[in-house]
Amino acid sequence: MFLFENDFRASTKTIRGVRYITVSFYSGDKDIFQKVGGLIKSDFSTTKIAEITKESLVDDGIAIA
């Protein structure tokens, strides 16, 4: 079950004669589908790769032939 903006869900469970009620309320600005879509989109975005120079290789201890 998915909760959308201003939705709530109540569930009950009885344990040893005591009835427990749990209420979940969601008031976020995005629903679950928008949130997951944003996470997927950010995984496929490109980043600028730093330029590799002779100095950076030497600083990292990489031998240059």
PDB file of N, CA and C in Angstrom, residues 34-44:
ATOM      1  N   GLN A  34       7.347   9.607  -7.501  1.00  0.00           N
ATOM      2  CA  GLN A  34       8.194  10.746  -7.847  1.00  0.00           C
ATOM      3  C   GLN A  34       9.556  10.635  -7.165  1.00  0.00           C
ATOM      4  N   LYS A  35       9.564  10.186  -5.918  1.00  0.00           N
ATOM      5  CA  LYS A  35      10.815  10.051  -5.170  1.00  0.00           C
ATOM      6  C   LYS A  35      11.727   9.005  -5.809  1.00  0.00           C
ATOM      7  N   VAL A  36      11.193   7.829  -6.134  1.00  0.00           N
ATOM      8  CA  VAL A  36      11.988   6.773  -6.766  1.00  0.00           C
ATOM      9  C   VAL A  36      12.442   7.223  -8.157  1.00  0.00           C
ATOM     10  N   GLY A  37      11.576   7.896  -8.887  1.00  0.00           N
ATOM     11  CA  GLY A  37      11.954   8.409 -10.204  1.00  0.00           C
ATOM     12  C   GLY A  37      13.115   9.379 -10.117  1.00  0.00           C
ATOM     13  N   GLY A  38      13.110  10.235  -9.113  1.00  0.00           N
ATOM     14  CA  GLY A  38      14.219  11.168  -8.913  1.00  0.00           C
ATOM     15  C   GLY A  38      15.515  10.459  -8.575  1.00  0.00           C
ATOM     16  N   LEU A  39      15.431   9.404  -7.761  1.00  0.00           N
ATOM     17  CA  LEU A  39      16.634   8.636  -7.422  1.00  0.00           C
ATOM     18  C   LEU A  39      17.207   7.943  -8.656  1.00  0.00           C
ATOM     19  N   ILE A  40      16.345   7.378  -9.478  1.00  0.00           N
ATOM     20  CA  ILE A  40      16.807   6.713 -10.701  1.00  0.00           C
ATOM     21  C   ILE A  40      17.428   7.729 -11.654  1.00  0.00           C
ATOM     22  N   LYS A  41      16.790   8.872 -11.807  1.00  0.00           N
ATOM     23  CA  LYS A  41      17.297   9.904 -12.706  1.00  0.00           C
ATOM     24  C   LYS A  41      18.670  10.392 -12.257  1.00  0.00           C
ATOM     25  N   SER A  42      18.865  10.560 -10.965  1.00  0.00           N
ATOM     26  CA  SER A  42      20.158  11.044 -10.468  1.00  0.00           C
ATOM     27  C   SER A  42      21.259  10.012 -10.670  1.00  0.00           C
ATOM     28  N   ASP A  43      20.911   8.722 -10.691  1.00  0.00           N
ATOM     29  CA  ASP A  43      21.911   7.677 -10.936  1.00  0.00           C
ATOM     30  C   ASP A  43      22.415   7.696 -12.373  1.00  0.00           C
ATOM     31  N   PHE A  44      21.625   8.200 -13.292  1.00  0.00           N
ATOM     32  CA  PHE A  44      22.020   8.214 -14.694  1.00  0.00           C
ATOM     33  C   PHE A  44      22.554   9.568 -15.151  1.00  0.00           C
TER      34      PHE A  44
END
